[in-house]
JSON list of C-alpha atoms in Angstrom, two decimals:
[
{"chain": "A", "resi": 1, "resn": "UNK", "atom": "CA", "xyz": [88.64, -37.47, 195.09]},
{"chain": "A", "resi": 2, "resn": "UNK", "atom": "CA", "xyz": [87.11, -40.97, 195.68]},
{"chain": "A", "resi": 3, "resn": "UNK", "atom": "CA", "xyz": [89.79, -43.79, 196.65]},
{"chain": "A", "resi": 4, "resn": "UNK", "atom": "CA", "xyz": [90.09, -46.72, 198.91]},
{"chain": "A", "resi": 5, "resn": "UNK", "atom": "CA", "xyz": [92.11, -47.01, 202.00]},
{"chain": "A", "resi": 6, "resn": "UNK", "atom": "CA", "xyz": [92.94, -50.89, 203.05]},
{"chain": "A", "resi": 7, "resn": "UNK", "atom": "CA", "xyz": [93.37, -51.92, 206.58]},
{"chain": "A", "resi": 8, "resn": "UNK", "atom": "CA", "xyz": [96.70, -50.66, 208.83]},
{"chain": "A", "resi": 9, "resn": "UNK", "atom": "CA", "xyz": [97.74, -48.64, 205.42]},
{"chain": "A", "resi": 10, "resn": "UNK", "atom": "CA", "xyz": [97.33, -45.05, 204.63]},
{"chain": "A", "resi": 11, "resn": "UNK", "atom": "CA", "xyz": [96.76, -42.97, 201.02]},
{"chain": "A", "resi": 12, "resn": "UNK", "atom": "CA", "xyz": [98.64, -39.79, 201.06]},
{"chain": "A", "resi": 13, "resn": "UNK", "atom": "CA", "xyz": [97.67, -36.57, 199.68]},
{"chain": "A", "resi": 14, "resn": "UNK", "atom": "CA", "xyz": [99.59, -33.40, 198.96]},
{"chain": "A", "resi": 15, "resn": "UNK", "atom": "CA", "xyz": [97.38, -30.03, 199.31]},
{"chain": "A", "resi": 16, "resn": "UNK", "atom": "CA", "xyz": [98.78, -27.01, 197.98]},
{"chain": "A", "resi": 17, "resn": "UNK", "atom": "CA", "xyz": [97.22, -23.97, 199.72]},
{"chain": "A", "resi": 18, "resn": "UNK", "atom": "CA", "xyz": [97.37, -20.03, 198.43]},
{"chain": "A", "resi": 19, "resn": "UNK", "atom": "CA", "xyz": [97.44, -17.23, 200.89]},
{"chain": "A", "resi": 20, "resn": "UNK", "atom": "CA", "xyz": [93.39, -16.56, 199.91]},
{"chain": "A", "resi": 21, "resn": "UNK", "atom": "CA", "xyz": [92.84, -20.56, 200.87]},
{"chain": "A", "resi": 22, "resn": "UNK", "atom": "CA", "xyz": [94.66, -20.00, 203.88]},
{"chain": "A", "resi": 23, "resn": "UNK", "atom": "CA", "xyz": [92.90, -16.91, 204.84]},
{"chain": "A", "resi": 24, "resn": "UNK", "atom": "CA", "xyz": [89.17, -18.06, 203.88]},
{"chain": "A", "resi": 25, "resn": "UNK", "atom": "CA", "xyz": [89.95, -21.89, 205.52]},
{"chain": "A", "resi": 26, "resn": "UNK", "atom": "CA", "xyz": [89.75, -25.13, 204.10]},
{"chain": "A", "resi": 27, "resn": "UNK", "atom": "CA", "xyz": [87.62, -28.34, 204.98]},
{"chain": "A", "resi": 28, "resn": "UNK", "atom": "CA", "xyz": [89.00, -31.88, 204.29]},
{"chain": "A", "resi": 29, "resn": "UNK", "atom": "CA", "xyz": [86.17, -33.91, 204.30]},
{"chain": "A", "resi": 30, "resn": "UNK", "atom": "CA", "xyz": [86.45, -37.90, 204.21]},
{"chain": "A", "resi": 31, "resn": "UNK", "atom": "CA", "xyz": [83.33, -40.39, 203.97]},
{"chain": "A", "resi": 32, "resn": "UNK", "atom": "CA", "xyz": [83.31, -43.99, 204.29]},
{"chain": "A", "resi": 33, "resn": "UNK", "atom": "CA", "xyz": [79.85, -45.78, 202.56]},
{"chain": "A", "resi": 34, "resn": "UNK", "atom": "CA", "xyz": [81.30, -49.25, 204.11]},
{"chain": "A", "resi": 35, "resn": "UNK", "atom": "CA", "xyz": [81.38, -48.01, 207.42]},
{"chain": "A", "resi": 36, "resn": "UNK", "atom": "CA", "xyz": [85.13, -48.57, 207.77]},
{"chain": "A", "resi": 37, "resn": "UNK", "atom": "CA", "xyz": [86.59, -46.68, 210.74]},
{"chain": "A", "resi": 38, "resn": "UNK", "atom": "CA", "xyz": [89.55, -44.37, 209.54]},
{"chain": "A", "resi": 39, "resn": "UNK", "atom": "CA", "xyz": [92.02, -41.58, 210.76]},
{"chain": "A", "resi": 40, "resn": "UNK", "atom": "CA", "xyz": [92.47, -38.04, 208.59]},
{"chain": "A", "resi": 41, "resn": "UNK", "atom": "CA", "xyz": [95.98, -36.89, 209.27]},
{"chain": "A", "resi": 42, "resn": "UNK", "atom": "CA", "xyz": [97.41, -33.62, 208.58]},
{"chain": "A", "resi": 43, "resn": "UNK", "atom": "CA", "xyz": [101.36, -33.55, 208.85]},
{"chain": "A", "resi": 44, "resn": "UNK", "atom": "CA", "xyz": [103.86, -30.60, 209.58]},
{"chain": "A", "resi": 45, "resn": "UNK", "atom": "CA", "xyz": [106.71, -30.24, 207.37]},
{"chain": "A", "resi": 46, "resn": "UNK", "atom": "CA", "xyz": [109.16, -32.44, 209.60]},
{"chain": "A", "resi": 47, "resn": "UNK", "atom": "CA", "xyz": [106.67, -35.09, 209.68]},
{"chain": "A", "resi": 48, "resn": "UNK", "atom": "CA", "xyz": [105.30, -34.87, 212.88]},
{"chain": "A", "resi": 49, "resn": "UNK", "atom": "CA", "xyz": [101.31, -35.15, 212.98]},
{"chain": "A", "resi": 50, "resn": "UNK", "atom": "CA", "xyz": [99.92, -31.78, 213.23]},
{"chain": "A", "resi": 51, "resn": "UNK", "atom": "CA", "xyz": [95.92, -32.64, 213.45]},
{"chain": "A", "resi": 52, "resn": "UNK", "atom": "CA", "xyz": [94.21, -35.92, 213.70]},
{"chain": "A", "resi": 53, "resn": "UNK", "atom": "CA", "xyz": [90.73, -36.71, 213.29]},
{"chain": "A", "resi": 54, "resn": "UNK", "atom": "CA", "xyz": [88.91, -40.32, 213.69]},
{"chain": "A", "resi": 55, "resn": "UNK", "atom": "CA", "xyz": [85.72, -40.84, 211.74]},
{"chain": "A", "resi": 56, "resn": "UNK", "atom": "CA", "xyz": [82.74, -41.50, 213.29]},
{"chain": "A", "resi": 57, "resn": "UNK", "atom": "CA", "xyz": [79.32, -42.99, 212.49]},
{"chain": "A", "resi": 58, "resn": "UNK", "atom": "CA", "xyz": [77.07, -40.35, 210.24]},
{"chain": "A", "resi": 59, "resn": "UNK", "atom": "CA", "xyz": [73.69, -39.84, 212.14]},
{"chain": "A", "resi": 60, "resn": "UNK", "atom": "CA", "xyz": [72.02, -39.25, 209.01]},
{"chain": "A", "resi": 61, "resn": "UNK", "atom": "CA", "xyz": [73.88, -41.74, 207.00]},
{"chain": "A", "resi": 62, "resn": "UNK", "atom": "CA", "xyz": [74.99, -45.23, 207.26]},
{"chain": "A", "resi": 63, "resn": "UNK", "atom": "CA", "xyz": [78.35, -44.41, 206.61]},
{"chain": "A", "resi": 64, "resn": "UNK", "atom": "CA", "xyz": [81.42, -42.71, 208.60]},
{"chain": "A", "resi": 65, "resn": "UNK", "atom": "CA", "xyz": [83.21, -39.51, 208.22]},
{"chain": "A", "resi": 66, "resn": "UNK", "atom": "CA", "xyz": [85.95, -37.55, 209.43]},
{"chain": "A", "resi": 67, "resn": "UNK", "atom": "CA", "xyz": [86.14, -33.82, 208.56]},
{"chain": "A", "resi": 68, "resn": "UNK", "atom": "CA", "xyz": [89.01, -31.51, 209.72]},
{"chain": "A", "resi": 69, "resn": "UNK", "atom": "CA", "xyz": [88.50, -27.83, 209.76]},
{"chain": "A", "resi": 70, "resn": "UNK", "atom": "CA", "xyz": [91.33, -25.36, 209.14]},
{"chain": "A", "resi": 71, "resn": "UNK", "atom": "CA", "xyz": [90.05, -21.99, 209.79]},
{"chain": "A", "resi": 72, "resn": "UNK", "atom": "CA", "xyz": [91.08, -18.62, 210.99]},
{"chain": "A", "resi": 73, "resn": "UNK", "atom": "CA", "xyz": [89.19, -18.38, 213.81]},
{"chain": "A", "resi": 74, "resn": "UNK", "atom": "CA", "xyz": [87.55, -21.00, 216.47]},
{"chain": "A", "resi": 75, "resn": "UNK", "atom": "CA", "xyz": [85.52, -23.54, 216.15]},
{"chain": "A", "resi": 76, "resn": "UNK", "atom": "CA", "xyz": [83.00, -25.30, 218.74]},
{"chain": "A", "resi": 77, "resn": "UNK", "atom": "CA", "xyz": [83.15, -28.66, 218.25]},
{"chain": "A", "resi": 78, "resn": "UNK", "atom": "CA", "xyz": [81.61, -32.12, 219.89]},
{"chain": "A", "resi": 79, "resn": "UNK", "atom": "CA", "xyz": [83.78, -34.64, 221.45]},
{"chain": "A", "resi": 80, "resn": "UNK", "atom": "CA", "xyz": [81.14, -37.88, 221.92]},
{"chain": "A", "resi": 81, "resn": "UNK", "atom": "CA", "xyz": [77.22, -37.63, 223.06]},
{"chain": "A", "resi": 82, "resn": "UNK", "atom": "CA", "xyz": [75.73, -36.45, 226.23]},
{"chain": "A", "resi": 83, "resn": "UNK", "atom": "CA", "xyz": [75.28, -40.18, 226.95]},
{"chain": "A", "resi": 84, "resn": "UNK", "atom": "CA", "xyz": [78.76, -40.45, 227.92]},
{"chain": "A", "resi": 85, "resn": "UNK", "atom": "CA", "xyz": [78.71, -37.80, 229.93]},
{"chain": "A", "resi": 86, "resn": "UNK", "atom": "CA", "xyz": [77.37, -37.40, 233.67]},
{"chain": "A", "resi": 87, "resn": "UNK", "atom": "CA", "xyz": [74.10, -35.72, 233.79]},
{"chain": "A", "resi": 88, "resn": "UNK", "atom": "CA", "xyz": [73.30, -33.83, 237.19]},
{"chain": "A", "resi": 89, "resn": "UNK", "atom": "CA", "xyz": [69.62, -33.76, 238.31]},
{"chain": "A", "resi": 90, "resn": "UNK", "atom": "CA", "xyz": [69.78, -30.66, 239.05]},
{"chain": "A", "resi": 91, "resn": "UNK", "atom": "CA", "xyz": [70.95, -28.97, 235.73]},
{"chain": "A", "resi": 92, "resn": "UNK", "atom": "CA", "xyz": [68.65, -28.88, 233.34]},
{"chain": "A", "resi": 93, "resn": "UNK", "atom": "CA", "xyz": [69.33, -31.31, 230.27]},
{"chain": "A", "resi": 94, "resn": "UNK", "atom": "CA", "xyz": [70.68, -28.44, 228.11]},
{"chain": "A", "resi": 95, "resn": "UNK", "atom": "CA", "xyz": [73.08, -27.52, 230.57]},
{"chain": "A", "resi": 96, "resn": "UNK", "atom": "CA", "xyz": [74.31, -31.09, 230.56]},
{"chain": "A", "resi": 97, "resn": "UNK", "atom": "CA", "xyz": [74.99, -31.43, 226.84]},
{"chain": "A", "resi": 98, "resn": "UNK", "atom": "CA", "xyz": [77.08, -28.32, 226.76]},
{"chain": "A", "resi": 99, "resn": "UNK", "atom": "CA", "xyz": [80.05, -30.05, 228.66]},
{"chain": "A", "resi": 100, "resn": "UNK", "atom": "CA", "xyz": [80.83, -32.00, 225.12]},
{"chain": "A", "resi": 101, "resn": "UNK", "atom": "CA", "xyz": [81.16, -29.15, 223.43]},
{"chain": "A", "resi": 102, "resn": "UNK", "atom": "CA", "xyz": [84.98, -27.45, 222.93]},
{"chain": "A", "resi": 103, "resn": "UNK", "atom": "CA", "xyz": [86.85, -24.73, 221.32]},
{"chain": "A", "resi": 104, "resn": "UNK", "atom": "CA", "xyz": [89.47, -24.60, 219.47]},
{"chain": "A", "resi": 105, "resn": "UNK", "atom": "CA", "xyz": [91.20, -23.10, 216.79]},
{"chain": "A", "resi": 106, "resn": "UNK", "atom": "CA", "xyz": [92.79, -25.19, 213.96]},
{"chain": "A", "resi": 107, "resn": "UNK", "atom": "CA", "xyz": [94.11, -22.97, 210.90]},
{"chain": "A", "resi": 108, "resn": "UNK", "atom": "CA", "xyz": [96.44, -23.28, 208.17]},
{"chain": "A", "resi": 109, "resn": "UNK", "atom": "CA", "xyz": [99.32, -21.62, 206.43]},
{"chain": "A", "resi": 110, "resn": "UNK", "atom": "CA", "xyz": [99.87, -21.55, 202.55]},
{"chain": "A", "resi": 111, "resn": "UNK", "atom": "CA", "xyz": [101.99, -23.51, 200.86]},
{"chain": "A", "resi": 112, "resn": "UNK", "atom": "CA", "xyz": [102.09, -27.57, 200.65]},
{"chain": "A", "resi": 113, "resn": "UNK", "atom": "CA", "xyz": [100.62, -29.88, 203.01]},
{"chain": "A", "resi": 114, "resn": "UNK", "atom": "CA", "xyz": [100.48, -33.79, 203.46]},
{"chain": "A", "resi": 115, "resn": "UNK", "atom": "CA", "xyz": [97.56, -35.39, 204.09]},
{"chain": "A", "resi": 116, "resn": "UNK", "atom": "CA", "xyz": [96.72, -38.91, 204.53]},
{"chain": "A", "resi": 117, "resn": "UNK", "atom": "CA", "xyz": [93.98, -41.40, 205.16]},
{"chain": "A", "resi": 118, "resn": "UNK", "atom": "CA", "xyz": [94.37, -44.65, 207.68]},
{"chain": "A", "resi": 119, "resn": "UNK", "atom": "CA", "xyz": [92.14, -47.53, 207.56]},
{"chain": "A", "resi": 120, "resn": "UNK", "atom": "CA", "xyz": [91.77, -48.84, 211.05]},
{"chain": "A", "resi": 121, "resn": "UNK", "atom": "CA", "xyz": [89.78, -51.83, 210.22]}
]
């Protein structure tokens, strides 16, 4: 889907999700070519915000994206650079950059879901 999300306003989304979807996982992928900084939201039924993820700049790309990954199984996933991040001398570098990294597990059920997009800027 391509679409534009305007400042302090959100698009929503409805995803409906078969048992196979649910059991093979789903990624929700969102880009922005302007560079606008945005929130992908995922809501339980009730409304209440059941993942959140806030783009960030594309290292490849001039552009900033936000994916969320609902899987059966855990993920390892970076939180920031190793630049914001203390690096002891006597750890080798490697060792260092590992303490960004987390797991976690994010799946899905079948059925409906809300999604929605939030422009921050």
């Amino acid at each position: 889907m391509v679409g534009k999300t305007v400042a302090q306003r959100g698009n929503f989304y409805r995803l409906q999700l078969s048992e196979a979807d649910a059991a093979n996982g789903v990624i929700v992928s969102c880009c922005s070519s302007s560079q606008d900084r945005f929130k992908l939201i995922c809501f339980e039924a009730d409304g209440s915000v059941r993942y959140m993820q806030e783009s960030s700049p594309h290292h490849e790309k001039k552009d900033t994206v936000a994916d969320l990954l609902l899987v059966p199984f855990q993920t390892i996933t970076s939180y920031g650079t190793s630049e914001n991040y203390e690096i002891k001398k006597t750890d080798p570098l490697l060792f260092s950059r590992l303490n960004i990294l987390t797991l976690e597990a994010r799946s899905i059920q079948a059925g409906e879901h809300l999604l929605c997009v939030y422009g921050d800027n």
